[in-house]
Amino acid sequence: MKKSFRLVACSFSILALFGCAAKVPIPAAMNVELVNEPPDSSKCQFLAEIVGSQGNWFTGDFTSNKNLVIGARNELRNQAYELGANVVYIQDMKNTNAYGSLGTTNTTAVGKAYRCN
């Protein structure tokens, strides 16, 4: 009984620690620029709408608000890079919290990916 409790406690601790870090960007994706206004349509081609998210009902309480935002933004960058985009216009960012949570448990960013000259 004591052994299984330790195993559960250890497993929970490991899962909690993994929830703390922001999602990591692909190194080349760090060159993708995030902007708050739509880029010039005469110089940029729209590629796709993309969504980045960090956190969930379980890991959100163990992840700082800063890492929730950075993780969501990094996921946008990764998706944009995979599409061949170099600019993302962030349309919206939302923070949500799960029932009974200690605060924000998820951040979601919605954007439009563009390839600009």
mmCIF file of N, CA and C in Angstrom:
data_model
loop_
_atom_site.group_PDB
_atom_site.id
_atom_site.type_symbol
_atom_site.label_atom_id
_atom_site.label_comp_id
_atom_site.label_asym_id
_atom_site.label_seq_id
_atom_site.Cartn_x
_atom_site.Cartn_y
_atom_site.Cartn_z
ATOM 1 N N MET A 1 0.825 -1.194 0.000
ATOM 2 C CA MET A 1 0.000 0.000 0.000
ATOM 3 C C MET A 1 0.869 1.257 0.000
ATOM 4 N N LYS A 2 1.874 1.246 0.872
ATOM 5 C CA LYS A 2 2.774 2.379 0.970
ATOM 6 C C LYS A 2 3.540 2.590 -0.340
ATOM 7 N N LYS A 3 3.920 1.481 -0.963
ATOM 8 C CA LYS A 3 4.663 1.529 -2.216
ATOM 9 C C LYS A 3 3.802 2.106 -3.347
ATOM 10 N N SER A 4 2.533 1.700 -3.426
ATOM 11 C CA SER A 4 1.662 2.203 -4.492
ATOM 12 C C SER A 4 1.346 3.682 -4.289
ATOM 13 N N PHE A 5 1.226 4.126 -3.039
ATOM 14 C CA PHE A 5 1.004 5.552 -2.769
ATOM 15 C C PHE A 5 2.200 6.365 -3.246
ATOM 16 N N ARG A 6 3.400 5.883 -2.980
ATOM 17 C CA ARG A 6 4.608 6.582 -3.426
ATOM 18 C C ARG A 6 4.663 6.635 -4.951
ATOM 19 N N LEU A 7 4.294 5.551 -5.590
ATOM 20 C CA LEU A 7 4.293 5.504 -7.050
ATOM 21 C C LEU A 7 3.305 6.521 -7.617
ATOM 22 N N VAL A 8 2.114 6.593 -7.046
ATOM 23 C CA VAL A 8 1.109 7.554 -7.500
ATOM 24 C C VAL A 8 1.593 8.979 -7.258
ATOM 25 N N ALA A 9 2.141 9.242 -6.078
ATOM 26 C CA ALA A 9 2.641 10.580 -5.747
ATOM 27 C C ALA A 9 3.785 10.975 -6.667
ATOM 28 N N CYS A 10 4.676 10.050 -6.939
ATOM 29 C CA CYS A 10 5.813 10.315 -7.835
ATOM 30 C C CYS A 10 5.312 10.573 -9.260
ATOM 31 N N SER A 11 4.377 9.773 -9.721
ATOM 32 C CA SER A 11 3.819 9.945 -11.068
ATOM 33 C C SER A 11 3.130 11.295 -11.195
ATOM 34 N N PHE A 12 2.366 11.674 -10.185
ATOM 35 C CA PHE A 12 1.677 12.963 -10.193
ATOM 36 C C PHE A 12 2.690 14.103 -10.236
ATOM 37 N N SER A 13 3.749 13.996 -9.467
ATOM 38 C CA SER A 13 4.782 15.035 -9.444
ATOM 39 C C SER A 13 5.453 15.181 -10.800
ATOM 40 N N ILE A 14 5.745 14.064 -11.440
ATOM 41 C CA ILE A 14 6.378 14.104 -12.756
ATOM 42 C C ILE A 14 5.440 14.738 -13.783
ATOM 43 N N LEU A 15 4.186 14.353 -13.764
ATOM 44 C CA LEU A 15 3.210 14.941 -14.693
ATOM 45 C C LEU A 15 3.061 16.436 -14.447
ATOM 46 N N ALA A 16 3.050 16.830 -13.191
ATOM 47 C CA ALA A 16 2.915 18.247 -12.856
ATOM 48 C C ALA A 16 4.111 19.036 -13.376
ATOM 49 N N LEU A 17 5.296 18.479 -13.253
ATOM 50 C CA LEU A 17 6.492 19.168 -13.740
ATOM 51 C C LEU A 17 6.480 19.314 -15.248
ATOM 52 N N PHE A 18 6.023 18.299 -15.972
ATOM 53 C CA PHE A 18 5.957 18.397 -17.423
ATOM 54 C C PHE A 18 4.938 19.442 -17.853
ATOM 55 N N GLY A 19 3.930 19.689 -17.067
ATOM 56 C CA GLY A 19 2.929 20.689 -17.388
ATOM 57 C C GLY A 19 3.423 22.104 -17.199
ATOM 58 N N CYS A 20 4.536 22.289 -16.518
ATOM 59 C CA CYS A 20 5.019 23.621 -16.167
ATOM 60 C C CYS A 20 5.721 24.350 -17.306
ATOM 61 N N ALA A 21 6.333 23.647 -18.216
ATOM 62 C CA ALA A 21 7.126 24.271 -19.266
ATOM 63 C C ALA A 21 6.266 24.677 -20.459
ATOM 64 N N ALA A 22 6.663 25.785 -21.076
ATOM 65 C CA ALA A 22 5.989 26.222 -22.300
ATOM 66 C C ALA A 22 6.379 25.296 -23.447
ATOM 67 N N LYS A 23 5.478 25.160 -24.414
ATOM 68 C CA LYS A 23 5.797 24.389 -25.612
ATOM 69 C C LYS A 23 7.008 25.019 -26.286
ATOM 70 N N VAL A 24 7.849 24.179 -26.827
ATOM 71 C CA VAL A 24 9.110 24.633 -27.419
ATOM 72 C C VAL A 24 8.918 24.907 -28.908
ATOM 73 N N PRO A 25 9.439 26.050 -29.374
ATOM 74 C CA PRO A 25 9.333 26.317 -30.815
ATOM 75 C C PRO A 25 10.382 25.549 -31.599
ATOM 76 N N ILE A 26 10.055 25.240 -32.847
ATOM 77 C CA ILE A 26 11.056 24.742 -33.783
ATOM 78 C C ILE A 26 12.066 25.891 -33.917
ATOM 79 N N PRO A 27 13.372 25.637 -33.840
ATOM 80 C CA PRO A 27 14.336 26.745 -33.885
ATOM 81 C C PRO A 27 14.114 27.727 -35.039
ATOM 82 N N ALA A 28 13.875 27.234 -36.237
ATOM 83 C CA ALA A 28 13.660 28.127 -37.381
ATOM 84 C C ALA A 28 12.349 28.907 -37.263
ATOM 85 N N ALA A 29 11.395 28.391 -36.491
ATOM 86 C CA ALA A 29 10.101 29.066 -36.333
ATOM 87 C C ALA A 29 10.211 30.344 -35.513
ATOM 88 N N MET A 30 11.310 30.526 -34.811
ATOM 89 C CA MET A 30 11.493 31.757 -34.038
ATOM 90 C C MET A 30 11.612 32.979 -34.951
ATOM 91 N N ASN A 31 11.838 32.746 -36.246
ATOM 92 C CA ASN A 31 11.901 33.849 -37.213
ATOM 93 C C ASN A 31 10.522 34.283 -37.687
ATOM 94 N N VAL A 32 9.485 33.545 -37.315
ATOM 95 C CA VAL A 32 8.108 33.918 -37.682
ATOM 96 C C VAL A 32 7.699 35.089 -36.793
ATOM 97 N N GLU A 33 7.288 36.172 -37.429
ATOM 98 C CA GLU A 33 6.908 37.376 -36.699
ATOM 99 C C GLU A 33 5.429 37.326 -36.325
ATOM 100 N N LEU A 34 5.130 37.650 -35.064
ATOM 101 C CA LEU A 34 3.751 37.745 -34.595
ATOM 102 C C LEU A 34 3.375 39.218 -34.541
ATOM 103 N N VAL A 35 2.231 39.553 -35.166
ATOM 104 C CA VAL A 35 1.804 40.955 -35.237
ATOM 105 C C VAL A 35 0.367 41.098 -34.746
ATOM 106 N N ASN A 36 0.018 42.324 -34.346
ATOM 107 C CA ASN A 36 -1.328 42.605 -33.827
ATOM 108 C C ASN A 36 -2.239 43.281 -34.844
ATOM 109 N N GLU A 37 -1.703 43.586 -36.017
ATOM 110 C CA GLU A 37 -2.507 44.184 -37.086
ATOM 111 C C GLU A 37 -2.286 43.391 -38.364
ATOM 112 N N PRO A 38 -3.312 43.279 -39.199
ATOM 113 C CA PRO A 38 -3.147 42.522 -40.447
ATOM 114 C C PRO A 38 -2.033 43.115 -41.305
ATOM 115 N N PRO A 39 -1.216 42.254 -41.911
ATOM 116 C CA PRO A 39 -0.158 42.772 -42.788
ATOM 117 C C PRO A 39 -0.731 43.315 -44.095
ATOM 118 N N ASP A 40 0.084 44.056 -44.811
ATOM 119 C CA ASP A 40 -0.290 44.659 -46.097
ATOM 120 C C ASP A 40 -0.615 43.555 -47.103
ATOM 121 N N SER A 41 -1.852 43.509 -47.558
ATOM 122 C CA SER A 41 -2.292 42.441 -48.468
ATOM 123 C C SER A 41 -1.612 42.511 -49.832
ATOM 124 N N SER A 42 -1.068 43.671 -50.189
ATOM 125 C CA SER A 42 -0.369 43.769 -51.476
ATOM 126 C C SER A 42 1.029 43.141 -51.404
ATOM 127 N N LYS A 43 1.538 42.916 -50.188
ATOM 128 C CA LYS A 43 2.875 42.344 -50.014
ATOM 129 C C LYS A 43 2.841 40.955 -49.371
ATOM 130 N N CYS A 44 1.651 40.519 -48.956
ATOM 131 C CA CYS A 44 1.544 39.259 -48.221
ATOM 132 C C CYS A 44 0.443 38.372 -48.784
ATOM 133 N N GLN A 45 0.701 37.077 -48.757
ATOM 134 C CA GLN A 45 -0.280 36.095 -49.217
ATOM 135 C C GLN A 45 -0.816 35.343 -47.994
ATOM 136 N N PHE A 46 -2.127 35.341 -47.839
ATOM 137 C CA PHE A 46 -2.766 34.583 -46.761
ATOM 138 C C PHE A 46 -2.635 33.095 -47.050
ATOM 139 N N LEU A 47 -2.236 32.320 -46.035
ATOM 140 C CA LEU A 47 -2.077 30.881 -46.219
ATOM 141 C C LEU A 47 -3.138 30.069 -45.485
ATOM 142 N N ALA A 48 -3.371 30.382 -44.221
ATOM 143 C CA ALA A 48 -4.336 29.589 -43.442
ATOM 144 C C ALA A 48 -4.594 30.236 -42.091
ATOM 145 N N GLU A 49 -5.727 29.862 -41.525
ATOM 146 C CA GLU A 49 -6.008 30.240 -40.139
ATOM 147 C C GLU A 49 -5.404 29.154 -39.250
ATOM 148 N N ILE A 50 -4.780 29.558 -38.152
ATOM 149 C CA ILE A 50 -4.116 28.608 -37.265
ATOM 150 C C ILE A 50 -4.501 28.878 -35.813
ATOM 151 N N VAL A 51 -4.362 27.853 -34.986
ATOM 152 C CA VAL A 51 -4.707 27.951 -33.566
ATOM 153 C C VAL A 51 -3.575 27.353 -32.748
ATOM 154 N N GLY A 52 -3.136 28.092 -31.741
ATOM 155 C CA GLY A 52 -2.124 27.597 -30.814
ATOM 156 C C GLY A 52 -2.708 27.555 -29.417
ATOM 157 N N SER A 53 -2.343 26.552 -28.649
ATOM 158 C CA SER A 53 -2.914 26.388 -27.324
ATOM 159 C C SER A 53 -1.891 25.777 -26.373
ATOM 160 N N GLN A 54 -1.989 26.156 -25.112
ATOM 161 C CA GLN A 54 -1.145 25.572 -24.058
ATOM 162 C C GLN A 54 -2.007 25.410 -22.820
ATOM 163 N N GLY A 55 -1.912 24.238 -22.189
ATOM 164 C CA GLY A 55 -2.601 23.980 -20.930
ATOM 165 C C GLY A 55 -3.874 23.191 -21.116
ATOM 166 N N ASN A 56 -4.316 22.596 -20.010
ATOM 167 C CA ASN A 56 -5.570 21.853 -19.977
ATOM 168 C C ASN A 56 -6.037 21.764 -18.529
ATOM 169 N N TRP A 57 -7.102 21.058 -18.279
ATOM 170 C CA TRP A 57 -7.685 21.002 -16.936
ATOM 171 C C TRP A 57 -6.729 20.408 -15.918
ATOM 172 N N PHE A 58 -5.804 19.553 -16.358
ATOM 173 C CA PHE A 58 -4.896 18.893 -15.419
ATOM 174 C C PHE A 58 -3.601 19.677 -15.223
ATOM 175 N N THR A 59 -2.926 20.037 -16.320
ATOM 176 C CA THR A 59 -1.621 20.694 -16.209
ATOM 177 C C THR A 59 -1.710 22.201 -16.015
ATOM 178 N N GLY A 60 -2.848 22.790 -16.331
ATOM 179 C CA GLY A 60 -2.983 24.243 -16.274
ATOM 180 C C GLY A 60 -2.673 24.859 -14.932
ATOM 181 N N ASP A 61 -3.081 24.218 -13.852
ATOM 182 C CA ASP A 61 -2.809 24.762 -12.523
ATOM 183 C C ASP A 61 -1.327 24.720 -12.171
ATOM 184 N N PHE A 62 -0.558 23.902 -12.878
ATOM 185 C CA PHE A 62 0.867 23.773 -12.594
ATOM 186 C C PHE A 62 1.729 24.576 -13.565
ATOM 187 N N THR A 63 1.087 25.284 -14.475
ATOM 188 C CA THR A 63 1.799 26.052 -15.491
ATOM 189 C C THR A 63 1.563 27.535 -15.240
ATOM 190 N N SER A 64 2.632 28.317 -15.250
ATOM 191 C CA SER A 64 2.491 29.757 -15.018
ATOM 192 C C SER A 64 1.717 30.394 -16.170
ATOM 193 N N ASN A 65 1.080 31.518 -15.883
ATOM 194 C CA ASN A 65 0.356 32.242 -16.938
ATOM 195 C C ASN A 65 1.308 32.627 -18.061
ATOM 196 N N LYS A 66 2.528 33.013 -17.705
ATOM 197 C CA LYS A 66 3.537 33.376 -18.698
ATOM 198 C C LYS A 66 3.801 32.202 -19.640
ATOM 199 N N ASN A 67 3.985 31.005 -19.091
ATOM 200 C CA ASN A 67 4.261 29.838 -19.933
ATOM 201 C C ASN A 67 3.044 29.415 -20.749
ATOM 202 N N LEU A 68 1.839 29.659 -20.235
ATOM 203 C CA LEU A 68 0.642 29.370 -21.027
ATOM 204 C C LEU A 68 0.615 30.241 -22.282
ATOM 205 N N VAL A 69 0.922 31.533 -22.115
ATOM 206 C CA VAL A 69 0.922 32.460 -23.256
ATOM 207 C C VAL A 69 2.068 32.138 -24.212
ATOM 208 N N ILE A 70 3.267 31.943 -23.674
ATOM 209 C CA ILE A 70 4.425 31.650 -24.525
ATOM 210 C C ILE A 70 4.204 30.350 -25.286
ATOM 211 N N GLY A 71 3.657 29.331 -24.626
ATOM 212 C CA GLY A 71 3.398 28.054 -25.287
ATOM 213 C C GLY A 71 2.403 28.179 -26.425
ATOM 214 N N ALA A 72 1.333 28.946 -26.207
ATOM 215 C CA ALA A 72 0.332 29.150 -27.268
ATOM 216 C C ALA A 72 0.952 29.894 -28.448
ATOM 217 N N ARG A 73 1.764 30.904 -28.153
ATOM 218 C CA ARG A 73 2.432 31.664 -29.216
ATOM 219 C C ARG A 73 3.442 30.795 -29.964
ATOM 220 N N ASN A 74 4.177 29.961 -29.236
ATOM 221 C CA ASN A 74 5.147 29.075 -29.887
ATOM 222 C C ASN A 74 4.453 28.069 -30.795
ATOM 223 N N GLU A 75 3.276 27.594 -30.375
ATOM 224 C CA GLU A 75 2.536 26.668 -31.236
ATOM 225 C C GLU A 75 2.074 27.372 -32.517
ATOM 226 N N LEU A 76 1.678 28.644 -32.412
ATOM 227 C CA LEU A 76 1.338 29.424 -33.617
ATOM 228 C C LEU A 76 2.549 29.511 -34.539
ATOM 229 N N ARG A 77 3.695 29.851 -33.969
ATOM 230 C CA ARG A 77 4.918 29.962 -34.775
ATOM 231 C C ARG A 77 5.246 28.639 -35.482
ATOM 232 N N ASN A 78 5.153 27.530 -34.741
ATOM 233 C CA ASN A 78 5.466 26.220 -35.329
ATOM 234 C C ASN A 78 4.543 25.900 -36.498
ATOM 235 N N GLN A 79 3.251 26.131 -36.316
ATOM 236 C CA GLN A 79 2.295 25.844 -37.382
ATOM 237 C C GLN A 79 2.539 26.742 -38.591
ATOM 238 N N ALA A 80 2.796 28.016 -38.325
ATOM 239 C CA ALA A 80 3.055 28.960 -39.416
ATOM 240 C C ALA A 80 4.299 28.545 -40.191
ATOM 241 N N TYR A 81 5.348 28.182 -39.485
ATOM 242 C CA TYR A 81 6.586 27.756 -40.133
ATOM 243 C C TYR A 81 6.344 26.538 -41.022
ATOM 244 N N GLU A 82 5.582 25.586 -40.525
ATOM 245 C CA GLU A 82 5.286 24.378 -41.307
ATOM 246 C C GLU A 82 4.482 24.694 -42.572
ATOM 247 N N LEU A 83 3.719 25.777 -42.546
ATOM 248 C CA LEU A 83 2.953 26.203 -43.724
ATOM 249 C C LEU A 83 3.805 27.028 -44.696
ATOM 250 N N GLY A 84 4.982 27.444 -44.256
ATOM 251 C CA GLY A 84 5.821 28.311 -45.072
ATOM 252 C C GLY A 84 5.553 29.784 -44.841
ATOM 253 N N ALA A 85 4.862 30.102 -43.750
ATOM 254 C CA ALA A 85 4.541 31.499 -43.424
ATOM 255 C C ALA A 85 5.698 32.140 -42.664
ATOM 256 N N ASN A 86 5.769 33.470 -42.748
ATOM 257 C CA ASN A 86 6.766 34.198 -41.962
ATOM 258 C C ASN A 86 6.149 35.291 -41.093
ATOM 259 N N VAL A 87 4.827 35.445 -41.180
ATOM 260 C CA VAL A 87 4.101 36.414 -40.351
ATOM 261 C C VAL A 87 2.791 35.782 -39.883
ATOM 262 N N VAL A 88 2.454 36.007 -38.610
ATOM 263 C CA VAL A 88 1.162 35.583 -38.080
ATOM 264 C C VAL A 88 0.475 36.799 -37.478
ATOM 265 N N TYR A 89 -0.706 37.076 -37.983
ATOM 266 C CA TYR A 89 -1.564 38.116 -37.413
ATOM 267 C C TYR A 89 -2.396 37.449 -36.327
ATOM 268 N N ILE A 90 -2.159 37.828 -35.070
ATOM 269 C CA ILE A 90 -2.920 37.254 -33.953
ATOM 270 C C ILE A 90 -4.261 37.970 -33.865
ATOM 271 N N GLN A 91 -5.328 37.232 -34.128
ATOM 272 C CA GLN A 91 -6.672 37.795 -34.105
ATOM 273 C C GLN A 91 -7.253 37.834 -32.699
ATOM 274 N N ASP A 92 -6.952 36.811 -31.917
ATOM 275 C CA ASP A 92 -7.583 36.708 -30.603
ATOM 276 C C ASP A 92 -6.755 35.809 -29.693
ATOM 277 N N MET A 93 -6.757 36.120 -28.411
ATOM 278 C CA MET A 93 -6.158 35.258 -27.391
ATOM 279 C C MET A 93 -7.146 35.174 -26.234
ATOM 280 N N LYS A 94 -7.417 33.963 -25.795
ATOM 281 C CA LYS A 94 -8.366 33.735 -24.701
ATOM 282 C C LYS A 94 -7.705 32.911 -23.608
ATOM 283 N N ASN A 95 -7.996 33.283 -22.382
ATOM 284 C CA ASN A 95 -7.596 32.499 -21.219
ATOM 285 C C ASN A 95 -8.850 31.873 -20.637
ATOM 286 N N THR A 96 -8.762 30.601 -20.286
ATOM 287 C CA THR A 96 -9.899 29.931 -19.658
ATOM 288 C C THR A 96 -9.427 29.233 -18.397
ATOM 289 N N ASN A 97 -10.378 28.942 -17.532
ATOM 290 C CA ASN A 97 -10.040 28.184 -16.328
ATOM 291 C C ASN A 97 -11.066 27.079 -16.132
ATOM 292 N N ALA A 98 -10.548 25.934 -15.739
ATOM 293 C CA ALA A 98 -11.406 24.778 -15.509
ATOM 294 C C ALA A 98 -12.142 24.944 -14.184
ATOM 295 N N TYR A 99 -13.285 24.312 -14.081
ATOM 296 C CA TYR A 99 -14.078 24.351 -12.852
ATOM 297 C C TYR A 99 -13.220 23.854 -11.684
ATOM 298 N N GLY A 100 -13.157 24.633 -10.617
ATOM 299 C CA GLY A 100 -12.401 24.246 -9.426
ATOM 300 C C GLY A 100 -10.912 24.500 -9.520
ATOM 301 N N SER A 101 -10.466 25.152 -10.599
ATOM 302 C CA SER A 101 -9.031 25.394 -10.754
ATOM 303 C C SER A 101 -8.597 26.578 -9.898
ATOM 304 N N LEU A 102 -7.293 26.751 -9.809
ATOM 305 C CA LEU A 102 -6.718 27.835 -9.026
ATOM 306 C C LEU A 102 -6.593 29.126 -9.826
ATOM 307 N N GLY A 103 -6.827 29.061 -11.124
ATOM 308 C CA GLY A 103 -6.699 30.235 -11.995
ATOM 309 C C GLY A 103 -6.770 29.814 -13.439
ATOM 310 N N THR A 104 -6.037 30.510 -14.280
ATOM 311 C CA THR A 104 -6.019 30.199 -15.711
ATOM 312 C C THR A 104 -5.430 28.813 -15.935
ATOM 313 N N THR A 105 -6.119 28.001 -16.721
ATOM 314 C CA THR A 105 -5.630 26.644 -17.012
ATOM 315 C C THR A 105 -5.307 26.444 -18.487
ATOM 316 N N ASN A 106 -5.740 27.370 -19.350
ATOM 317 C CA ASN A 106 -5.480 27.229 -20.779
ATOM 318 C C ASN A 106 -5.447 28.598 -21.428
ATOM 319 N N THR A 107 -4.521 28.758 -22.363
ATOM 320 C CA THR A 107 -4.484 29.943 -23.220
ATOM 321 C C THR A 107 -4.536 29.462 -24.660
ATOM 322 N N THR A 108 -5.436 30.061 -25.442
ATOM 323 C CA THR A 108 -5.587 29.718 -26.850
ATOM 324 C C THR A 108 -5.423 30.981 -27.678
ATOM 325 N N ALA A 109 -4.616 30.892 -28.721
ATOM 326 C CA ALA A 109 -4.390 32.009 -29.629
ATOM 327 C C ALA A 109 -4.869 31.609 -31.020
ATOM 328 N N VAL A 110 -5.613 32.508 -31.657
ATOM 329 C CA VAL A 110 -6.111 32.285 -33.016
ATOM 330 C C VAL A 110 -5.441 33.309 -33.915
ATOM 331 N N GLY A 111 -4.905 32.836 -35.026
ATOM 332 C CA GLY A 111 -4.218 33.755 -35.918
ATOM 333 C C GLY A 111 -4.361 33.376 -37.370
ATOM 334 N N LYS A 112 -3.872 34.265 -38.220
ATOM 335 C CA LYS A 112 -3.843 34.032 -39.662
ATOM 336 C C LYS A 112 -2.379 34.042 -40.091
ATOM 337 N N ALA A 113 -1.998 32.999 -40.823
ATOM 338 C CA ALA A 113 -0.624 32.854 -41.278
ATOM 339 C C ALA A 113 -0.466 33.451 -42.678
ATOM 340 N N TYR A 114 0.597 34.222 -42.860
ATOM 341 C CA TYR A 114 0.890 34.891 -44.140
ATOM 342 C C TYR A 114 2.338 34.642 -44.563
ATOM 343 N N ARG A 115 2.538 34.623 -45.859
ATOM 344 C CA ARG A 115 3.886 34.658 -46.422
ATOM 345 C C ARG A 115 4.058 36.043 -47.025
ATOM 346 N N CYS A 116 4.977 36.810 -46.462
ATOM 347 C CA CYS A 116 5.184 38.191 -46.902
ATOM 348 C C CYS A 116 6.559 38.348 -47.547
ATOM 349 N N ASN A 117 6.621 39.284 -48.503
ATOM 350 C CA ASN A 117 7.895 39.588 -49.194
ATOM 351 C C ASN A 117 8.757 40.483 -48.348
#
